[in-house]
Amino acid sequence: VQLQASGGGLVQPGGSLRLSCAASGFTLEHYRTGWFRQAPGKEREGVSCISSDGTIYYSDSVKGRFTISRDNTNNTAFLLMNSLKPDDTAVYYCAAGGGYYCRYPMWSGPSDYDYWGQGTQVTVSS
């Protein structure tokens, strides 16, 4: 069972990035899939979650700017990040939790997930 996150990098404020999370060894569609981020000196925070049925949650800090999606054919989840701000700078992680649904409000807590990717650095700076 493995999750491989990729797509991070350095981007200017106002720019966009798309993160990918490729799953292997299990069917991502059958799990709730979340994106988290952790900035230096801060706790890991939930950014978004997508359920098997397509139900989606976003944190207030990214709502309207970030879009989570999943490609079931390729067993991959995505996080499209638009209008990036310096405060979005962090290591971003994807995670999968047993059970089909993102549960409110637990979806934003790391303990609700069983499998984690290795993280990809996103830096927003001019």
PDB file of C-alpha atoms in Angstrom:
ATOM      1  CA  VAL A   1       0.000   0.000   0.000  1.00  0.00           C
ATOM      2  CA  GLN A   2       1.547   3.273  -1.074  1.00  0.00           C
ATOM      3  CA  LEU A   3       0.631   6.892  -1.761  1.00  0.00           C
ATOM      4  CA  GLN A   4       3.001   8.998  -3.834  1.00  0.00           C
ATOM      5  CA  ALA A   5       2.504  12.764  -3.739  1.00  0.00           C
ATOM      6  CA  SER A   6       4.057  15.019  -6.359  1.00  0.00           C
ATOM      7  CA  GLY A   7       3.653  18.378  -8.071  1.00  0.00           C
ATOM      8  CA  GLY A   8       4.993  20.778  -5.472  1.00  0.00           C
ATOM      9  CA  GLY A   9       7.389  23.586  -6.227  1.00  0.00           C
ATOM     10  CA  LEU A  10       8.088  27.289  -6.034  1.00  0.00           C
ATOM     11  CA  VAL A  11       5.364  29.626  -7.303  1.00  0.00           C
ATOM     12  CA  GLN A  12       4.735  33.347  -7.107  1.00  0.00           C
ATOM     13  CA  PRO A  13       1.788  34.742  -5.147  1.00  0.00           C
ATOM     14  CA  GLY A  14      -1.350  34.501  -7.241  1.00  0.00           C
ATOM     15  CA  GLY A  15      -0.031  31.512  -9.140  1.00  0.00           C
ATOM     16  CA  SER A  16      -1.297  27.944  -9.402  1.00  0.00           C
ATOM     17  CA  LEU A  17      -0.065  24.422  -8.808  1.00  0.00           C
ATOM     18  CA  ARG A  18      -1.639  21.013  -9.188  1.00  0.00           C
ATOM     19  CA  LEU A  19      -0.624  18.307  -6.761  1.00  0.00           C
ATOM     20  CA  SER A  20      -1.046  14.626  -7.586  1.00  0.00           C
ATOM     21  CA  CYS A  21      -1.412  11.635  -5.287  1.00  0.00           C
ATOM     22  CA  ALA A  22      -0.924   8.273  -6.966  1.00  0.00           C
ATOM     23  CA  ALA A  23      -2.141   5.227  -5.048  1.00  0.00           C
ATOM     24  CA  SER A  24      -0.853   1.681  -5.419  1.00  0.00           C
ATOM     25  CA  GLY A  25      -1.798  -1.531  -3.683  1.00  0.00           C
ATOM     26  CA  PHE A  26      -5.380  -0.482  -3.029  1.00  0.00           C
ATOM     27  CA  THR A  27      -8.299   1.201  -4.778  1.00  0.00           C
ATOM     28  CA  LEU A  28      -8.354   4.864  -3.843  1.00  0.00           C
ATOM     29  CA  GLU A  29     -11.995   5.217  -4.859  1.00  0.00           C
ATOM     30  CA  HIS A  30     -12.990   2.993  -1.906  1.00  0.00           C
ATOM     31  CA  TYR A  31     -11.360   5.278   0.657  1.00  0.00           C
ATOM     32  CA  ARG A  32     -11.856   8.820   1.786  1.00  0.00           C
ATOM     33  CA  THR A  33      -8.947  10.807   0.393  1.00  0.00           C
ATOM     34  CA  GLY A  34      -7.588  13.870   2.102  1.00  0.00           C
ATOM     35  CA  TRP A  35      -4.974  16.537   1.582  1.00  0.00           C
ATOM     36  CA  PHE A  36      -3.150  18.013   4.552  1.00  0.00           C
ATOM     37  CA  ARG A  37      -0.401  20.563   4.944  1.00  0.00           C
ATOM     38  CA  GLN A  38       2.158  21.349   7.588  1.00  0.00           C
ATOM     39  CA  ALA A  39       4.097  24.584   7.817  1.00  0.00           C
ATOM     40  CA  PRO A  40       7.263  24.894   9.935  1.00  0.00           C
ATOM     41  CA  GLY A  41       6.399  25.111  13.608  1.00  0.00           C
ATOM     42  CA  LYS A  42       2.714  24.408  13.032  1.00  0.00           C
ATOM     43  CA  GLU A  43       0.479  21.393  13.370  1.00  0.00           C
ATOM     44  CA  ARG A  44      -0.637  19.398  10.363  1.00  0.00           C
ATOM     45  CA  GLU A  45      -3.962  20.786   9.156  1.00  0.00           C
ATOM     46  CA  GLY A  46      -6.633  19.322   6.926  1.00  0.00           C
ATOM     47  CA  VAL A  47      -7.077  21.120   3.629  1.00  0.00           C
ATOM     48  CA  SER A  48      -9.669  19.039   1.815  1.00  0.00           C
ATOM     49  CA  CYS A  49     -11.313  15.631   1.671  1.00  0.00           C
ATOM     50  CA  ILE A  50     -13.217  13.762  -1.038  1.00  0.00           C
ATOM     51  CA  SER A  51     -15.507  10.809  -0.343  1.00  0.00           C
ATOM     52  CA  SER A  52     -16.185   7.814  -2.549  1.00  0.00           C
ATOM     53  CA  ASP A  53     -19.499   9.358  -3.546  1.00  0.00           C
ATOM     54  CA  GLY A  54     -17.859  12.679  -4.417  1.00  0.00           C
ATOM     55  CA  THR A  55     -18.805  14.577  -1.260  1.00  0.00           C
ATOM     56  CA  ILE A  56     -16.141  17.208  -0.649  1.00  0.00           C
ATOM     57  CA  TYR A  57     -15.029  19.325   2.271  1.00  0.00           C
ATOM     58  CA  TYR A  58     -12.575  22.231   2.314  1.00  0.00           C
ATOM     59  CA  SER A  59     -11.016  24.167   5.123  1.00  0.00           C
ATOM     60  CA  ASP A  60     -12.143  27.783   5.323  1.00  0.00           C
ATOM     61  CA  SER A  61      -8.627  28.957   4.497  1.00  0.00           C
ATOM     62  CA  VAL A  62      -8.658  27.381   1.017  1.00  0.00           C
ATOM     63  CA  LYS A  63     -12.351  27.343   0.114  1.00  0.00           C
ATOM     64  CA  GLY A  64     -12.907  28.961  -3.270  1.00  0.00           C
ATOM     65  CA  ARG A  65      -9.236  28.661  -4.249  1.00  0.00           C
ATOM     66  CA  PHE A  66      -8.441  24.939  -4.066  1.00  0.00           C
ATOM     67  CA  THR A  67     -10.221  22.090  -5.846  1.00  0.00           C
ATOM     68  CA  ILE A  68      -9.893  18.419  -4.922  1.00  0.00           C
ATOM     69  CA  SER A  69     -10.658  15.723  -7.466  1.00  0.00           C
ATOM     70  CA  ARG A  70     -10.032  12.042  -8.163  1.00  0.00           C
ATOM     71  CA  ASP A  71      -9.359  10.053 -11.325  1.00  0.00           C
ATOM     72  CA  ASN A  72     -10.661   6.566 -10.581  1.00  0.00           C
ATOM     73  CA  THR A  73      -9.258   5.114 -13.798  1.00  0.00           C
ATOM     74  CA  ASN A  74      -5.724   6.079 -12.860  1.00  0.00           C
ATOM     75  CA  ASN A  75      -6.172   5.624  -9.085  1.00  0.00           C
ATOM     76  CA  THR A  76      -4.964   9.171  -8.500  1.00  0.00           C
ATOM     77  CA  ALA A  77      -6.213  12.159  -6.537  1.00  0.00           C
ATOM     78  CA  PHE A  78      -5.439  15.790  -7.281  1.00  0.00           C
ATOM     79  CA  LEU A  79      -5.406  19.130  -5.524  1.00  0.00           C
ATOM     80  CA  LEU A  80      -5.595  22.127  -7.841  1.00  0.00           C
ATOM     81  CA  MET A  81      -4.429  25.222  -6.014  1.00  0.00           C
ATOM     82  CA  ASN A  82      -5.220  28.639  -7.458  1.00  0.00           C
ATOM     83  CA  SER A  83      -4.618  32.178  -6.187  1.00  0.00           C
ATOM     84  CA  LEU A  84      -1.802  30.926  -3.995  1.00  0.00           C
ATOM     85  CA  LYS A  85      -0.680  33.034  -1.054  1.00  0.00           C
ATOM     86  CA  PRO A  86       2.543  33.005   0.988  1.00  0.00           C
ATOM     87  CA  ASP A  87       0.511  31.539   3.863  1.00  0.00           C
ATOM     88  CA  ASP A  88      -0.073  28.447   1.703  1.00  0.00           C
ATOM     89  CA  THR A  89       3.626  27.592   1.965  1.00  0.00           C
ATOM     90  CA  ALA A  90       3.913  24.150   3.570  1.00  0.00           C
ATOM     91  CA  VAL A  91       4.640  20.502   2.971  1.00  0.00           C
ATOM     92  CA  TYR A  92       1.506  18.983   1.487  1.00  0.00           C
ATOM     93  CA  TYR A  93       0.500  15.393   2.205  1.00  0.00           C
ATOM     94  CA  CYS A  94      -2.154  13.157   0.751  1.00  0.00           C
ATOM     95  CA  ALA A  95      -3.822  10.536   2.895  1.00  0.00           C
ATOM     96  CA  ALA A  96      -6.396   7.787   2.595  1.00  0.00           C
ATOM     97  CA  GLY A  97      -8.731   6.589   5.321  1.00  0.00           C
ATOM     98  CA  GLY A  98     -10.610   3.346   5.656  1.00  0.00           C
ATOM     99  CA  GLY A  99     -14.268   3.919   4.974  1.00  0.00           C
ATOM    100  CA  TYR A 100     -15.940   5.549   2.057  1.00  0.00           C
ATOM    101  CA  TYR A 101     -16.905   8.896   3.518  1.00  0.00           C
ATOM    102  CA  CYS A 102     -15.273  12.065   4.748  1.00  0.00           C
ATOM    103  CA  ARG A 103     -16.869  12.579   8.136  1.00  0.00           C
ATOM    104  CA  TYR A 104     -17.506  16.061   9.443  1.00  0.00           C
ATOM    105  CA  PRO A 105     -15.652  17.385  11.355  1.00  0.00           C
ATOM    106  CA  MET A 106     -13.245  14.464  11.746  1.00  0.00           C
ATOM    107  CA  TRP A 107     -12.091  14.658   8.122  1.00  0.00           C
ATOM    108  CA  SER A 108      -9.663  17.442   9.005  1.00  0.00           C
ATOM    109  CA  GLY A 109      -7.882  15.427  11.678  1.00  0.00           C
ATOM    110  CA  PRO A 110      -4.863  13.261  10.814  1.00  0.00           C
ATOM    111  CA  SER A 111      -6.127  10.422  13.004  1.00  0.00           C
ATOM    112  CA  ASP A 112      -8.995   9.782  10.569  1.00  0.00           C
ATOM    113  CA  TYR A 113      -6.570   8.441   7.941  1.00  0.00           C
ATOM    114  CA  ASP A 114      -4.625   5.207   7.700  1.00  0.00           C
ATOM    115  CA  TYR A 115      -2.210   5.721   4.817  1.00  0.00           C
ATOM    116  CA  TRP A 116       0.002   8.709   4.079  1.00  0.00           C
ATOM    117  CA  GLY A 117       2.125   9.896   1.202  1.00  0.00           C
ATOM    118  CA  GLN A 118       5.615  11.265   1.720  1.00  0.00           C
ATOM    119  CA  GLY A 119       4.784  14.952   1.266  1.00  0.00           C
ATOM    120  CA  THR A 120       5.620  17.506  -1.382  1.00  0.00           C
ATOM    121  CA  GLN A 121       6.916  21.023  -0.673  1.00  0.00           C
ATOM    122  CA  VAL A 122       4.919  24.023  -1.859  1.00  0.00           C
ATOM    123  CA  THR A 123       6.584  27.422  -1.533  1.00  0.00           C
ATOM    124  CA  VAL A 124       4.736  30.604  -2.436  1.00  0.00           C
ATOM    125  CA  SER A 125       7.121  33.510  -2.672  1.00  0.00           C
ATOM    126  CA  SER A 126       8.059  36.381  -4.944  1.00  0.00           C
TER     127      SER A 126
END
